[in-house]
Amino acid sequence: MSTDISSDPGSYPISDRNRVKRLHERGSYDRAAVHAILDAGMLCHVAYVIDGQPYCTPTLYWREGDTLYWHGSSASRMLRHLKEGIAANLTVSHLDGLVLARSGFNHSANYRSAMCFGTARIVEDPDEKAAALRAVVDRFYPDRSASLRPITAQEIKATTVIGMAIDQASAKIRAKGVADEEEDYGHPVWAGVLPIRTIIGEEQPCPRLLPEIARPEELAIYRAGETLDQALRDAQRAYEAAS
Amino acid sequence: MSTDISSDPGSYPISDRNRVKRLHERGSYDRAAVHAILDAGMLCHVAYVIDGQPYCTPTLYWREGDTLYWHGSSASRMLRHLKEGIAANLTVSHLDGLVLARSGFNHSANYRSAMCFGTARIVEDPDEKAAALRAVVDRFYPDRSASLRPITAQEIKATTVIGMAIDQASAKIRAKGVADEEEDYGHPVWAGVLPIRTIIGEEQPCPRLLPEIARPEELAIYRAGETLDQALRDAQRAYEAAS
């Protein structure tokens, strides 16, 4: 039950901080499971503490190996406290379905979530920062940064990149149908799953697009009707192949 | 800039805790704006602190007036610290689009997020708890709780309901097209918005459904192809009308 698998390079170390307490049969500490959830998303929530007050901040993030990155401006609340490094918990969650059971107690949701713990710090090294500012574009849109108007020194200065090596993590997944008590299956009420998908819609080109500019091949993975999950996984794979 | 509108009943009071720091032109403290974001979601992230460590926990939530509720089992990490009340920040975010600009710096996302601050506490009052355990079903699926196998004393005991009156909140929204620097519009690269929508799929009835049971009218708002946003807003409206 509480086997320490911290010597397994395929798993994150387990302690009281990341152990899945509730419905622990849904939990995993497997690196590949955590990365799969992270790579299917771009919006995370980061918890941190300032003067005893918890904050839960939504932000875009990306992953390089076992390090998570996100960014902000020098005006943001968190950044002023990051010089020394600050304990943080970055969580990514995907809602996959509504589960309607025959009792209120067994109503549930299908989901995938990953909680990642570490110390968030400002990326000060100029090379790491420059690489991160390319990655925030190219991780989502393969090879795009080279086609953009180049970043300026002022923009680099105005952007703060935050990095957090994942010290510990856990994944939690529910992906199944209705799970009622055996004696409840005869209760005469509709039960089932309503699947939820997050999809990409039809592109809305900028009205000021130059007339000769077509949508580039690099964006083919974001075709209308595709799930965002799949597009982001494909983009991550393309990014890793190019790195 | 820092007008205190705390005497305005339509707005949440503002302090350093909830003031929108970064891109503050996107911020609002308006109750209706915050509620609209909350009512379009069912998955939130709650930040809280235990022994100095921040946690960011995903959970389902619902709103009754200016109080937010969520629930868990007595085994969960947070609940053991809730007896006295614990400072929390519950955040709900919707990703609405990817914004591809002509510079890396102006790449962005369209989103709606609401950050709500307060003190989370266990709902101990039996009447409030019983009402909450009906609400967690009926807020999402109008009138459904009456059709279910009734909740048992053991289930009530095994479920902990957490409530948090919203003391302060802020909403932050980006909902527009590409915003490039004026001198960048001539740069020859594709720019535009890729809209993102979270939609309901085709129902998956429980394989053990009794043969005479049809999907009830109460679930009409969750029709395949509808956005989850709209269905949840409709469900909240129906729930409030029935209360």
XYZ file of C-alpha atoms in Angstrom:
486
model
C 0.000 0.000 0.000
C 2.664 2.531 0.983
C 5.604 0.982 -0.821
C 8.362 3.512 -1.368
C 9.201 3.332 -5.042
C 11.376 6.425 -4.997
C 14.338 4.440 -6.299
C 12.361 3.635 -9.464
C 13.390 6.168 -12.138
C 10.005 5.675 -13.803
C 8.201 7.023 -10.751
C 8.223 10.192 -8.694
C 9.160 9.752 -5.031
C 6.207 9.448 -2.678
C 5.729 11.174 0.646
C 2.792 12.507 2.595
C 2.820 15.569 0.324
C 1.905 13.844 -2.931
C 0.366 10.579 -1.730
C -3.125 10.203 -3.185
C -5.322 10.055 -0.099
C -8.864 9.918 -1.389
C -9.795 7.027 -3.717
C -6.133 6.078 -3.868
C -6.858 3.304 -6.368
C -7.169 6.093 -8.936
C -3.673 7.399 -8.188
C -0.288 6.913 -9.816
C 3.222 8.259 -9.334
C 4.409 7.137 -12.720
C 6.397 9.737 -14.672
C 4.849 8.745 -18.001
C 1.323 8.998 -16.562
C 2.029 12.457 -15.116
C 3.676 13.685 -18.319
C 0.781 12.430 -20.463
C -1.651 14.566 -18.448
C 0.665 17.586 -18.517
C 1.309 17.315 -22.264
C -2.414 17.266 -23.079
C -2.957 20.706 -21.517
C -1.821 24.302 -21.679
C -3.793 25.881 -18.807
C -2.706 25.040 -15.277
C -3.375 26.368 -11.806
C -0.441 27.192 -9.532
C -0.847 27.354 -5.747
C 1.628 29.352 -3.701
C 1.625 31.160 -0.371
C 2.355 34.777 0.433
C 2.196 35.856 4.070
C 0.127 32.788 4.926
C -2.477 33.498 2.228
C -2.902 30.809 -0.433
C -3.268 31.890 -4.048
C -4.527 29.758 -6.912
C -3.424 31.385 -10.157
C -4.392 30.163 -13.618
C -1.642 30.412 -16.203
C -0.271 28.827 -19.377
C 2.588 26.372 -18.815
C 4.843 24.048 -20.740
C 7.121 21.128 -19.921
C 10.781 20.445 -20.748
C 11.768 17.049 -19.358
C 10.996 17.195 -15.648
C 10.835 20.981 -15.479
C 7.669 23.035 -15.810
C 7.737 26.610 -17.049
C 5.263 29.444 -17.008
C 5.646 33.178 -17.336
C 4.268 36.505 -16.306
C 5.065 40.174 -16.191
C 7.112 41.846 -13.513
C 3.860 43.346 -12.191
C 2.356 40.048 -11.098
C 1.814 39.282 -7.438
C 3.760 36.079 -7.328
C 6.909 37.214 -9.059
C 8.031 39.601 -6.365
C 8.319 36.608 -4.026
C 10.180 34.344 -6.409
C 13.707 35.692 -6.117
C 14.570 33.204 -3.395
C 12.383 30.401 -4.742
C 8.932 29.637 -3.424
C 7.144 26.343 -2.719
C 4.507 25.741 -5.367
C 2.016 23.117 -6.497
C 1.142 23.224 -10.175
C -1.949 21.214 -11.076
C -3.403 20.346 -14.484
C -6.885 18.843 -14.776
C -8.977 17.606 -17.671
C -12.719 17.017 -17.324
C -13.692 14.056 -19.530
C -17.232 13.192 -18.570
C -20.178 13.504 -16.227
C -21.140 10.262 -14.522
C -24.799 9.991 -13.524
C -25.416 7.120 -11.151
C -28.497 5.711 -9.434
C -27.590 7.280 -6.094
C -26.351 10.786 -5.390
C -23.355 9.312 -3.614
C -22.096 7.552 -6.746
C -22.447 10.516 -9.071
C -18.986 11.348 -10.267
C -16.911 12.729 -13.090
C -14.340 11.242 -15.396
C -11.158 13.260 -15.249
C -7.375 13.221 -15.463
C -5.344 15.387 -13.108
C -1.667 15.792 -12.280
C -0.370 17.577 -9.181
C 3.288 18.620 -9.366
C 5.299 19.856 -6.385
C 8.534 21.781 -6.371
C 10.218 25.115 -5.788
C 9.370 27.796 -8.321
C 12.180 30.179 -9.201
C 12.797 32.960 -11.676
C 14.842 31.866 -14.676
C 17.778 34.291 -14.485
C 20.247 32.623 -16.848
C 20.042 34.542 -20.162
C 20.453 31.420 -22.303
C 17.811 29.447 -20.400
C 15.476 32.459 -20.560
C 15.987 32.964 -24.294
C 15.366 29.254 -24.891
C 12.224 29.390 -22.763
C 10.835 32.365 -24.700
C 11.260 30.434 -27.919
C 9.793 27.302 -26.316
C 6.620 29.049 -25.174
C 5.825 29.550 -28.865
C 7.413 26.452 -30.436
C 6.113 23.972 -27.862
C 2.566 24.862 -28.937
C 3.171 25.818 -32.584
C 6.035 23.784 -34.085
C 8.832 25.914 -35.605
C 6.730 29.067 -35.388
C 9.145 31.319 -33.465
C 11.546 31.567 -36.416
C 8.768 33.049 -38.574
C 7.769 35.774 -36.113
C 8.946 39.328 -35.716
C 12.014 38.742 -33.494
C 11.757 39.382 -29.782
C 13.219 42.691 -28.570
C 15.499 43.332 -25.626
C 12.671 45.315 -24.019
C 10.266 42.375 -24.362
C 12.794 39.984 -22.838
C 13.202 42.394 -19.947
C 9.438 42.787 -19.492
C 8.848 39.029 -19.348
C 9.654 36.927 -16.352
C 10.000 33.197 -16.905
C 9.401 30.906 -13.962
C 10.767 27.382 -13.808
C 10.002 24.564 -11.419
C 11.759 21.219 -11.367
C 9.188 18.578 -10.439
C 10.337 17.128 -7.123
C 7.224 15.049 -6.584
C 4.023 14.468 -8.479
C 0.932 12.346 -8.621
C -1.599 11.560 -11.312
C -5.218 10.743 -10.639
C -7.570 9.361 -13.260
C -11.162 8.216 -13.408
C -12.086 6.788 -16.802
C -15.002 4.394 -16.590
C -18.747 4.101 -16.569
C -21.300 4.233 -13.797
C -20.209 2.392 -10.657
C -23.322 1.827 -8.592
C -23.780 -0.345 -5.539
C -24.839 -3.823 -6.672
C -28.227 -3.470 -4.969
C -28.920 -0.160 -6.743
C -28.839 -1.388 -10.359
C -32.537 -2.220 -10.175
C -33.502 1.332 -9.195
C -35.595 2.772 -12.037
C -33.651 5.885 -13.017
C -31.538 6.737 -16.058
C -27.811 6.321 -15.492
C -24.870 6.793 -17.796
C -21.974 8.954 -18.841
C -22.119 12.255 -20.706
C -18.693 12.573 -22.347
C -16.998 15.977 -22.389
C -14.489 16.988 -25.031
C -12.534 20.187 -25.519
C -12.238 20.836 -29.237
C -10.731 23.314 -31.649
C -13.103 25.443 -33.694
C -12.831 27.072 -37.113
C -9.883 29.447 -37.338
C -10.579 33.176 -37.168
C -7.832 34.840 -39.214
C -6.726 38.300 -38.094
C -8.704 40.844 -40.180
C -5.440 42.634 -40.959
C -3.732 39.521 -42.353
C -1.638 40.309 -45.454
C -3.481 38.945 -48.511
C -0.793 36.476 -49.605
C -0.473 34.779 -46.184
C -1.968 31.291 -45.862
C -2.287 29.327 -42.659
C 1.020 27.487 -42.327
C 1.541 23.735 -42.291
C 2.831 24.003 -38.705
C -0.770 24.542 -37.569
C -2.200 21.447 -39.257
C -2.374 19.694 -35.898
C -4.933 22.306 -34.769
C -7.541 21.414 -37.347
C -11.167 22.281 -36.606
C -12.941 19.465 -34.784
C -9.744 17.958 -33.332
C -9.533 17.697 -29.569
C -7.236 20.178 -27.895
C -5.776 17.226 -25.974
C -4.618 15.494 -29.120
C -3.308 18.661 -30.773
C -1.271 19.559 -27.701
C 0.156 16.041 -27.419
C 1.112 16.141 -31.111
C 2.691 19.572 -30.655
C 4.720 18.372 -27.676
C 5.953 15.379 -29.659
C 6.931 17.612 -32.592
C 8.674 20.005 -30.213
C 10.658 17.232 -28.546
C 11.636 15.779 -31.927
C 12.953 19.180 -33.045
C 14.862 19.890 -29.817
C -7.054 53.260 -10.460
C -7.439 51.955 -6.907
C -10.928 53.221 -6.169
C -12.450 51.362 -3.264
C -15.860 50.256 -4.429
C -16.435 47.981 -1.467
C -19.602 49.891 -0.572
C -21.107 48.917 -3.926
C -23.269 45.818 -3.373
C -22.723 44.841 -6.987
C -18.987 44.471 -6.433
C -16.711 42.482 -4.180
C -14.476 44.560 -1.897
C -10.972 45.137 -3.245
C -7.704 44.834 -1.370
C -4.184 43.806 -2.241
C -5.337 40.178 -2.049
C -7.726 40.195 -4.984
C -6.602 43.263 -6.940
C -5.805 42.262 -10.529
C -2.134 43.145 -10.890
C -1.112 41.981 -14.324
C -3.038 43.401 -17.310
C -5.481 44.974 -14.876
C -7.616 46.293 -17.728
C -8.880 42.726 -18.054
C -10.032 42.644 -14.421
C -13.379 43.127 -12.722
C -14.746 42.872 -9.190
C -18.341 42.760 -10.307
C -20.481 40.093 -8.598
C -22.393 39.303 -11.775
C -19.171 38.897 -13.763
C -17.697 36.567 -11.146
C -20.916 34.544 -10.860
C -21.195 34.169 -14.642
C -17.744 32.552 -14.751
C -18.482 30.327 -11.752
C -21.855 29.203 -13.112
C -20.358 28.116 -16.446
C -18.073 25.579 -14.745
C -18.085 22.551 -12.494
C -14.350 21.872 -12.066
C -12.382 24.281 -9.895
C -8.975 24.353 -8.253
C -8.710 25.164 -4.558
C -5.464 26.453 -3.040
C -4.855 26.038 0.678
C -1.848 25.775 2.963
C -0.853 23.033 5.377
C 2.330 23.517 7.381
C 3.529 26.132 4.929
C 3.077 23.842 1.908
C 0.650 25.081 -0.753
C -1.758 22.573 -2.309
C -3.735 23.052 -5.500
C -6.570 20.536 -5.503
C -9.002 20.029 -8.378
C -12.583 19.360 -7.330
C -16.191 19.791 -8.393
C -17.928 22.813 -6.862
C -21.257 24.589 -6.923
C -22.563 28.024 -5.917
C -25.466 29.083 -3.713
C -25.683 32.870 -3.661
C -22.294 34.070 -2.446
C -21.254 30.731 -0.964
C -19.240 28.089 -2.788
C -19.481 24.413 -1.875
C -17.399 21.377 -2.656
C -17.061 18.016 -1.014
C -14.724 15.175 -0.266
C -14.307 12.132 1.897
C -13.009 12.169 5.429
C -9.779 10.660 4.095
C -8.765 13.683 2.075
C -5.731 15.705 3.033
C -7.476 19.025 3.347
C -10.413 17.998 5.470
C -8.443 17.209 8.584
C -7.423 20.885 8.685
C -10.862 22.336 8.140
C -12.376 21.997 11.575
C -11.281 25.496 12.531
C -11.689 26.961 9.066
C -8.815 27.461 6.654
C -7.933 30.286 4.263
C -8.613 29.203 0.704
C -8.617 30.539 -2.831
C -10.996 28.772 -5.197
C -10.343 29.535 -8.870
C -12.369 28.634 -11.948
C -10.901 29.101 -15.431
C -12.236 28.587 -18.938
C -9.913 28.437 -21.950
C -11.726 29.977 -24.937
C -9.110 30.365 -27.627
C -5.487 30.389 -28.726
C -4.289 33.758 -29.986
C -1.444 33.602 -32.508
C 0.164 36.987 -33.037
C 2.992 38.263 -35.226
C 5.440 38.416 -32.312
C 6.027 35.851 -29.602
C 5.371 38.508 -26.988
C 1.801 39.101 -28.194
C 0.813 35.441 -28.366
C -1.958 34.962 -25.859
C -5.094 33.046 -24.991
C -8.707 34.001 -24.647
C -10.002 32.953 -21.259
C -12.355 33.713 -18.398
C -11.223 33.172 -14.822
C -12.616 33.939 -11.387
C -10.544 33.869 -8.193
C -12.594 33.665 -4.983
C -11.136 34.195 -1.518
C -12.592 33.186 1.820
C -12.398 30.809 4.745
C -13.300 27.209 3.962
C -15.110 25.358 6.730
C -16.822 22.015 7.184
C -20.595 22.236 6.942
C -21.626 20.799 10.316
C -25.257 21.868 10.466
C -27.337 18.782 9.508
C -29.930 20.791 7.567
C -27.314 22.732 5.591
C -25.448 19.487 4.896
C -28.580 17.637 3.740
C -29.479 20.569 1.487
C -25.953 20.613 0.073
C -26.039 16.889 -0.726
C -29.236 17.415 -2.696
C -27.787 20.525 -4.336
C -24.683 18.745 -5.597
C -27.023 16.652 -7.743
C -29.827 19.106 -8.495
C -27.602 22.077 -9.294
C -26.198 20.081 -12.232
C -29.205 17.883 -13.080
C -32.477 19.712 -12.358
C -34.834 17.812 -10.004
C -32.769 14.641 -10.281
C -32.158 13.927 -6.582
C -35.828 13.029 -5.975
C -35.600 10.245 -8.574
C -32.496 8.597 -7.116
C -32.098 5.857 -4.549
C -32.273 7.936 -1.339
C -29.057 8.794 0.453
C -28.239 6.658 3.492
C -27.106 7.766 6.925
C -23.777 6.052 6.255
C -23.286 7.994 3.017
C -24.081 11.285 4.761
C -21.515 10.397 7.402
C -18.889 9.427 4.823
C -19.241 12.684 2.915
C -17.812 15.946 4.107
C -19.255 19.097 2.624
C -17.078 22.193 2.603
C -18.521 25.681 2.325
C -16.801 29.001 1.723
C -18.511 32.376 1.784
C -16.855 34.521 -0.865
C -15.235 37.414 1.005
C -13.441 38.792 -2.031
C -13.216 37.871 -5.661
C -11.993 39.032 -9.016
C -12.818 38.110 -12.582
C -10.353 38.331 -15.448
C -11.351 38.004 -19.073
C -9.627 38.184 -22.433
C -12.086 37.885 -25.317
C -10.731 39.466 -28.466
C -8.630 38.931 -31.534
C -4.939 39.373 -32.186
C -3.491 42.515 -30.613
C -0.177 43.172 -32.330
C 2.030 46.233 -32.135
C 1.002 48.639 -34.889
C 4.383 48.301 -36.617
C 4.085 44.486 -36.662
C 0.934 44.146 -38.791
C 3.037 44.165 -41.949
C 5.130 41.191 -40.805
C 4.435 38.292 -43.217
C 3.192 35.555 -40.879
C -0.233 34.023 -40.307
C -2.045 35.433 -37.267
C -5.463 34.719 -35.854
C -7.497 33.008 -33.201
C -8.158 29.275 -32.851
C -11.368 29.068 -30.787
C -11.640 26.393 -28.107
C -14.949 24.951 -26.961
C -15.779 22.341 -24.363
C -18.732 20.329 -25.614
C -20.978 17.484 -24.568
C -20.750 14.254 -26.538
C -23.241 11.488 -27.262
C -24.619 9.925 -24.095
C -23.274 6.535 -23.046
C -26.126 4.805 -21.193
C -25.154 2.425 -18.398
C -25.072 -1.106 -19.908
C -27.203 -2.298 -16.990
C -29.941 0.278 -17.553
C -33.425 -1.207 -17.054
C -35.049 -1.612 -20.481
C -37.987 0.721 -19.867
C -35.859 3.665 -18.687
C -35.473 6.571 -21.133
C -33.194 9.530 -20.683
C -35.246 12.024 -18.658
C -36.333 15.489 -19.726
C -34.175 16.963 -16.924
C -31.109 16.170 -19.002
C -32.284 17.929 -22.162
C -29.924 20.806 -21.445
C -26.993 18.382 -21.883
C -27.710 17.579 -25.511
C -24.836 16.314 -27.647
C -22.986 19.179 -29.328
C -24.023 21.795 -26.751
C -21.237 23.587 -24.917
C -20.719 22.542 -21.316
C -20.690 26.266 -20.466
C -24.205 26.774 -21.727
C -25.585 23.574 -20.202
C -24.153 24.459 -16.796
C -25.503 28.002 -16.963
C -28.935 26.646 -17.893
C -28.759 24.119 -15.066
C -27.850 26.819 -12.544
C -30.766 28.955 -13.722
C -33.154 26.005 -13.414
C -31.778 25.201 -9.978
C -32.211 28.774 -8.760
C -35.750 28.914 -10.162
C -36.663 25.721 -8.271
C -35.082 26.830 -4.964
